[in-house]
PDB file of C-alpha atoms in Angstrom:
ATOM      1  CA  ARG A   1       5.394   8.605 -43.258  1.00 93.00           C
ATOM      2  CA  MET A   2       5.329  11.948 -41.591  1.00 96.00           C
ATOM      3  CA  LEU A   3       8.551  13.709 -40.579  1.00 97.00           C
ATOM      4  CA  LEU A   4       9.129  16.455 -38.031  1.00 97.00           C
ATOM      5  CA  ARG A   5      10.743  19.758 -38.894  1.00 96.00           C
ATOM      6  CA  VAL A   6      12.923  20.866 -35.986  1.00 96.00           C
ATOM      7  CA  ASP A   7      14.343  24.392 -35.774  1.00 93.00           C
ATOM      8  CA  ALA A   8      17.125  24.722 -33.215  1.00 90.00           C
ATOM      9  CA  PRO A   9      19.074  27.833 -32.223  1.00 85.00           C
ATOM     10  CA  ALA A  10      22.435  28.021 -33.978  1.00 72.00           C
ATOM     11  CA  HIS A  11      25.248  28.006 -31.421  1.00 65.00           C
ATOM     12  CA  THR A  12      28.066  27.629 -33.885  1.00 45.00           C
ATOM     13  CA  PRO A  13      29.154  30.613 -35.944  1.00 40.00           C
ATOM     14  CA  PRO A  14      27.745  30.610 -39.479  1.00 40.00           C
ATOM     15  CA  VAL A  15      30.119  30.467 -42.456  1.00 41.00           C
ATOM     16  CA  ALA A  16      29.493  34.169 -43.162  1.00 49.00           C
ATOM     17  CA  ALA A  17      29.070  36.354 -40.128  1.00 53.00           C
ATOM     18  CA  PRO A  18      25.595  37.905 -39.867  1.00 56.00           C
ATOM     19  CA  ALA A  19      25.227  41.658 -40.185  1.00 60.00           C
ATOM     20  CA  PRO A  20      25.260  43.535 -36.875  1.00 66.00           C
ATOM     21  CA  GLY A  21      21.880  43.213 -35.211  1.00 65.00           C
ATOM     22  CA  ASP A  22      20.786  40.219 -37.341  1.00 64.00           C
ATOM     23  CA  PRO A  23      20.000  37.126 -35.303  1.00 64.00           C
ATOM     24  CA  THR A  24      21.909  33.952 -36.104  1.00 63.00           C
ATOM     25  CA  PRO A  25      19.590  31.814 -38.256  1.00 61.00           C
ATOM     26  CA  PRO A  26      18.277  28.639 -36.649  1.00 67.00           C
ATOM     27  CA  GLN A  27      19.454  25.233 -37.735  1.00 86.00           C
ATOM     28  CA  ARG A  28      16.747  23.116 -39.393  1.00 89.00           C
ATOM     29  CA  TYR A  29      16.518  19.326 -39.227  1.00 91.00           C
ATOM     30  CA  ASP A  30      14.041  16.632 -40.241  1.00 94.00           C
ATOM     31  CA  ALA A  31      13.279  13.744 -37.882  1.00 96.00           C
ATOM     32  CA  LEU A  32      11.447  10.476 -38.539  1.00 96.00           C
ATOM     33  CA  ASN A  33      10.889   9.567 -34.883  1.00 96.00           C
ATOM     34  CA  ASP A  34      11.294  12.392 -32.394  1.00 97.00           C
ATOM     35  CA  ALA A  35      12.927  15.534 -31.098  1.00 97.00           C
ATOM     36  CA  VAL A  36      13.774  15.486 -27.383  1.00 96.00           C
ATOM     37  CA  VAL A  37      14.756  18.472 -25.265  1.00 96.00           C
ATOM     38  CA  SER A  38      16.138  17.107 -22.011  1.00 95.00           C
ATOM     39  CA  ARG A  39      18.351  17.798 -19.050  1.00 90.00           C
ATOM     40  CA  GLY A  40      22.036  17.192 -19.384  1.00 80.00           C
ATOM     41  CA  THR A  41      24.211  15.061 -17.147  1.00 78.00           C
ATOM     42  CA  LEU A  42      23.085  16.640 -13.868  1.00 78.00           C
ATOM     43  CA  PRO A  43      20.049  14.904 -12.353  1.00 82.00           C
ATOM     44  CA  ARG A  44      18.036  18.104 -11.950  1.00 86.00           C
ATOM     45  CA  ALA A  45      14.674  18.874 -13.480  1.00 89.00           C
ATOM     46  CA  MET A  46      14.476  21.703 -15.968  1.00 94.00           C
ATOM     47  CA  ARG A  47      11.647  24.065 -16.817  1.00 95.00           C
ATOM     48  CA  LEU A  48      10.262  23.930 -20.334  1.00 96.00           C
ATOM     49  CA  GLU A  49       7.722  26.554 -21.322  1.00 97.00           C
ATOM     50  CA  VAL A  50       5.412  25.162 -24.008  1.00 97.00           C
ATOM     51  CA  HIS A  51       3.510  27.245 -26.547  1.00 98.00           C
ATOM     52  CA  LEU A  52       1.203  25.687 -29.144  1.00 98.00           C
ATOM     53  CA  ASP A  53       0.558  27.894 -32.186  1.00 98.00           C
ATOM     54  CA  GLY A  54       1.832  30.876 -30.220  1.00 97.00           C
ATOM     55  CA  ARG A  55      -0.469  30.327 -27.234  1.00 98.00           C
ATOM     56  CA  TYR A  56       0.916  29.389 -23.828  1.00 97.00           C
ATOM     57  CA  LEU A  57       0.042  25.834 -22.711  1.00 96.00           C
ATOM     58  CA  THR A  58       2.117  25.137 -19.601  1.00 96.00           C
ATOM     59  CA  THR A  59       5.582  25.146 -18.094  1.00 96.00           C
ATOM     60  CA  TYR A  60       6.772  21.641 -17.331  1.00 95.00           C
ATOM     61  CA  VAL A  61       9.139  21.040 -14.445  1.00 95.00           C
ATOM     62  CA  ALA A  62      10.496  17.787 -15.823  1.00 95.00           C
ATOM     63  CA  ASP A  63      13.476  15.903 -17.175  1.00 95.00           C
ATOM     64  CA  GLY A  64      12.426  17.061 -20.634  1.00 95.00           C
ATOM     65  CA  VAL A  65       9.820  16.905 -23.384  1.00 97.00           C
ATOM     66  CA  ILE A  66       9.475  14.585 -26.378  1.00 97.00           C
ATOM     67  CA  VAL A  67       7.803  15.694 -29.588  1.00 98.00           C
ATOM     68  CA  SER A  68       7.285  12.654 -31.790  1.00 97.00           C
ATOM     69  CA  THR A  69       5.698  11.459 -34.987  1.00 97.00           C
ATOM     70  CA  PRO A  70       3.361   8.471 -35.033  1.00 96.00           C
ATOM     71  CA  THR A  71       6.370   6.375 -36.106  1.00 93.00           C
ATOM     72  CA  GLY A  72       8.223   7.560 -32.986  1.00 94.00           C
ATOM     73  CA  SER A  73       5.230   6.987 -30.696  1.00 93.00           C
ATOM     74  CA  THR A  74       6.355   3.405 -30.068  1.00 88.00           C
ATOM     75  CA  ALA A  75       9.827   4.444 -28.889  1.00 88.00           C
ATOM     76  CA  TYR A  76      10.846   6.891 -26.129  1.00 91.00           C
ATOM     77  CA  SER A  77       7.363   8.400 -25.891  1.00 92.00           C
ATOM     78  CA  LEU A  78       5.838   4.969 -25.210  1.00 88.00           C
ATOM     79  CA  ALA A  79       8.399   4.407 -22.450  1.00 88.00           C
ATOM     80  CA  MET A  80       7.122   7.654 -20.864  1.00 92.00           C
ATOM     81  CA  GLN A  81       3.518   6.333 -20.941  1.00 89.00           C
ATOM     82  CA  GLY A  82       2.595   8.109 -24.176  1.00 91.00           C
ATOM     83  CA  PRO A  83      -0.041   6.606 -26.478  1.00 93.00           C
ATOM     84  CA  ILE A  84       0.673   4.399 -29.476  1.00 92.00           C
ATOM     85  CA  ILE A  85      -0.350   6.055 -32.736  1.00 94.00           C
ATOM     86  CA  HIS A  86      -0.677   4.193 -36.028  1.00 91.00           C
ATOM     87  CA  PRO A  87       2.323   5.172 -38.192  1.00 89.00           C
ATOM     88  CA  GLU A  88       0.184   6.192 -41.190  1.00 89.00           C
ATOM     89  CA  MET A  89      -1.599   8.932 -39.231  1.00 92.00           C
ATOM     90  CA  ARG A  90      -0.479  12.563 -39.438  1.00 95.00           C
ATOM     91  CA  THR A  91      -0.273  13.854 -35.873  1.00 97.00           C
ATOM     92  CA  LEU A  92       2.270  15.264 -33.465  1.00 98.00           C
ATOM     93  CA  LEU A  93       2.673  13.757 -30.017  1.00 97.00           C
ATOM     94  CA  LEU A  94       3.886  15.878 -27.080  1.00 97.00           C
ATOM     95  CA  THR A  95       5.034  13.824 -24.079  1.00 96.00           C
ATOM     96  CA  PRO A  96       6.724  15.194 -20.931  1.00 96.00           C
ATOM     97  CA  ILE A  97       9.583  13.163 -19.415  1.00 95.00           C
ATOM     98  CA  ALA A  98       9.068  12.527 -15.684  1.00 92.00           C
ATOM     99  CA  PRO A  99       6.988  15.680 -15.112  1.00 93.00           C
ATOM    100  CA  HIS A 100       6.625  17.023 -11.583  1.00 90.00           C
ATOM    101  CA  LEU A 101       3.159  18.091 -10.419  1.00 85.00           C
ATOM    102  CA  THR A 102       1.458  18.671 -13.754  1.00 82.00           C
ATOM    103  CA  VAL A 103      -2.031  18.046 -15.040  1.00 82.00           C
ATOM    104  CA  VAL A 104      -0.934  18.223 -18.695  1.00 83.00           C
ATOM    105  CA  ARG A 105       0.333  14.803 -19.770  1.00 88.00           C
ATOM    106  CA  ALA A 106       0.823  13.430 -23.280  1.00 93.00           C
ATOM    107  CA  LEU A 107      -1.082  15.329 -25.968  1.00 96.00           C
ATOM    108  CA  VAL A 108      -1.965  14.283 -29.513  1.00 97.00           C
ATOM    109  CA  LEU A 109      -1.894  17.371 -31.729  1.00 97.00           C
ATOM    110  CA  PRO A 110      -2.831  18.181 -35.336  1.00 97.00           C
ATOM    111  CA  PRO A 111       0.101  18.177 -37.762  1.00 95.00           C
ATOM    112  CA  THR A 112      -0.370  21.913 -38.383  1.00 96.00           C
ATOM    113  CA  THR A 113       0.519  22.708 -34.750  1.00 98.00           C
ATOM    114  CA  LEU A 114       3.666  24.748 -34.142  1.00 98.00           C
ATOM    115  CA  VAL A 115       5.227  23.546 -30.884  1.00 98.00           C
ATOM    116  CA  GLN A 116       7.628  26.011 -29.237  1.00 98.00           C
ATOM    117  CA  LEU A 117       9.748  24.819 -26.320  1.00 97.00           C
ATOM    118  CA  THR A 118      11.537  27.544 -24.357  1.00 97.00           C
ATOM    119  CA  VAL A 119      14.309  26.251 -22.108  1.00 95.00           C
ATOM    120  CA  HIS A 120      14.641  27.654 -18.581  1.00 95.00           C
ATOM    121  CA  THR A 121      17.606  26.113 -16.803  1.00 90.00           C
ATOM    122  CA  GLU A 122      20.871  26.821 -15.035  1.00 88.00           C
ATOM    123  CA  GLN A 123      22.517  23.694 -16.418  1.00 88.00           C
ATOM    124  CA  ASP A 124      23.548  22.283 -19.773  1.00 84.00           C
ATOM    125  CA  CYS A 125      20.701  20.636 -21.666  1.00 91.00           C
ATOM    126  CA  THR A 126      20.419  18.811 -24.966  1.00 91.00           C
ATOM    127  CA  LEU A 127      18.261  18.622 -28.054  1.00 92.00           C
ATOM    128  CA  SER A 128      18.353  15.114 -29.476  1.00 92.00           C
ATOM    129  CA  ILE A 129      17.029  14.503 -32.972  1.00 93.00           C
ATOM    130  CA  ASP A 130      16.099  10.871 -33.643  1.00 94.00           C
ATOM    131  CA  GLY A 131      18.674   9.856 -31.025  1.00 91.00           C
ATOM    132  CA  GLN A 132      21.339  10.421 -33.677  1.00 90.00           C
ATOM    133  CA  LEU A 133      22.185  14.103 -33.389  1.00 88.00           C
ATOM    134  CA  GLU A 134      22.727  15.911 -30.107  1.00 88.00           C
ATOM    135  CA  LEU A 135      22.873  19.699 -29.829  1.00 88.00           C
ATOM    136  CA  GLY A 136      23.448  21.852 -26.770  1.00 88.00           C
ATOM    137  CA  VAL A 137      20.594  24.098 -25.662  1.00 90.00           C
ATOM    138  CA  HIS A 138      20.844  26.815 -23.070  1.00 90.00           C
ATOM    139  CA  ASP A 139      18.690  29.003 -20.868  1.00 92.00           C
ATOM    140  CA  GLY A 140      16.341  31.092 -22.996  1.00 93.00           C
ATOM    141  CA  ASP A 141      16.766  29.010 -26.169  1.00 93.00           C
ATOM    142  CA  VAL A 142      13.632  28.220 -28.169  1.00 94.00           C
ATOM    143  CA  VAL A 143      13.243  24.969 -30.100  1.00 95.00           C
ATOM    144  CA  THR A 144      10.332  24.797 -32.554  1.00 96.00           C
ATOM    145  CA  VAL A 145       8.823  21.616 -33.939  1.00 98.00           C
ATOM    146  CA  THR A 146       6.077  21.050 -36.498  1.00 97.00           C
ATOM    147  CA  ALA A 147       5.265  18.595 -39.256  1.00 97.00           C
ATOM    148  CA  SER A 148       7.776  18.717 -42.082  1.00 96.00           C
ATOM    149  CA  GLU A 149       6.658  19.335 -45.632  1.00 95.00           C
ATOM    150  CA  ARG A 150       8.798  16.296 -46.511  1.00 95.00           C
ATOM    151  CA  THR A 151       7.848  12.657 -45.948  1.00 93.00           C
ATOM    152  CA  ALA A 152       9.676   9.347 -45.725  1.00 92.00           C
ATOM    153  CA  ARG A 153       8.671   6.549 -48.048  1.00 90.00           C
ATOM    154  CA  PHE A 154       8.733   2.929 -46.935  1.00 84.00           C
ATOM    155  CA  ILE A 155       8.316  -0.235 -48.952  1.00 85.00           C
ATOM    156  CA  ARG A 156       5.622  -2.476 -47.479  1.00 78.00           C
ATOM    157  CA  LEU A 157       6.286  -6.183 -47.892  1.00 81.00           C
ATOM    158  CA  ARG A 158       3.386  -7.327 -45.708  1.00 76.00           C
ATOM    159  CA  GLU A 159      -0.327  -6.595 -45.444  1.00 78.00           C
ATOM    160  CA  ARG A 160      -1.462  -3.303 -43.893  1.00 71.00           C
ATOM    161  CA  THR A 161      -2.351  -4.985 -40.559  1.00 72.00           C
ATOM    162  CA  TYR A 162       1.257  -6.032 -39.937  1.00 75.00           C
ATOM    163  CA  PHE A 163       1.701  -3.009 -37.640  1.00 77.00           C
ATOM    164  CA  TYR A 164      -0.765  -4.351 -35.082  1.00 76.00           C
ATOM    165  CA  GLN A 165       0.578  -7.907 -35.260  1.00 79.00           C
ATOM    166  CA  THR A 166       4.175  -6.789 -34.837  1.00 79.00           C
ATOM    167  CA  LEU A 167       3.251  -4.408 -32.016  1.00 78.00           C
ATOM    168  CA  VAL A 168       1.473  -7.115 -30.005  1.00 81.00           C
ATOM    169  CA  GLU A 169       4.316  -9.589 -30.590  1.00 81.00           C
ATOM    170  CA  ARG A 170       6.996  -7.128 -29.471  1.00 77.00           C
ATOM    171  CA  LEU A 171       5.081  -5.902 -26.432  1.00 77.00           C
ATOM    172  CA  SER A 172       4.287  -9.500 -25.409  1.00 79.00           C
ATOM    173  CA  THR A 173       7.953 -10.491 -25.744  1.00 76.00           C
ATOM    174  CA  THR A 174       9.049  -7.468 -23.712  1.00 68.00           C
ATOM    175  CA  ILE A 175       6.562  -8.194 -20.920  1.00 68.00           C
ATOM    176  CA  ALA A 176       7.492 -11.904 -20.894  1.00 66.00           C
ATOM    177  CA  ARG A 177      11.151 -10.930 -20.337  1.00 69.00           C
ATOM    178  CA  GLY A 178      10.093  -8.763 -17.388  1.00 65.00           C
ATOM    179  CA  MET A 179      11.219  -5.539 -19.032  1.00 57.00           C
ATOM    180  CA  PRO A 180       9.206  -2.312 -18.637  1.00 55.00           C
TER     181      PRO A 180
END
């Protein structure tokens, strides 16, 4: 399955100090599900300027933005009304979190797309990678996400159609319990 490559600004000093004038190198991570740039603990929307392959798309006024793999499309992105993408596909999914007055909603993008998220905020914000790693991001920081050159391998114990069967069962169970 496809992984994301996430480049985050380095806010901790490197082991060896960079030469004067050299920028601190970004930190690089792989993610199976998603990378989420979102507001911190204050309930205020942030502005996230989005560039795709170096071209300006929009500036979201939102609680954040999710960039996910097809595997991650059934998690946080789905909760934000994003589409479900079969996990064997190679696409990126860009989904805003509670966007305010925007015409650009969830987008399915080719895996070659370079997504750049520039943070504009006066508050502390976070970059969450697969919900396991949380990094602080600040005003002016740029987070880049694209498909990783690496992949994750899974062992399949059922037929290829299990994805659809499991999806319908889980969504039916969730709806029957009255959960969103």
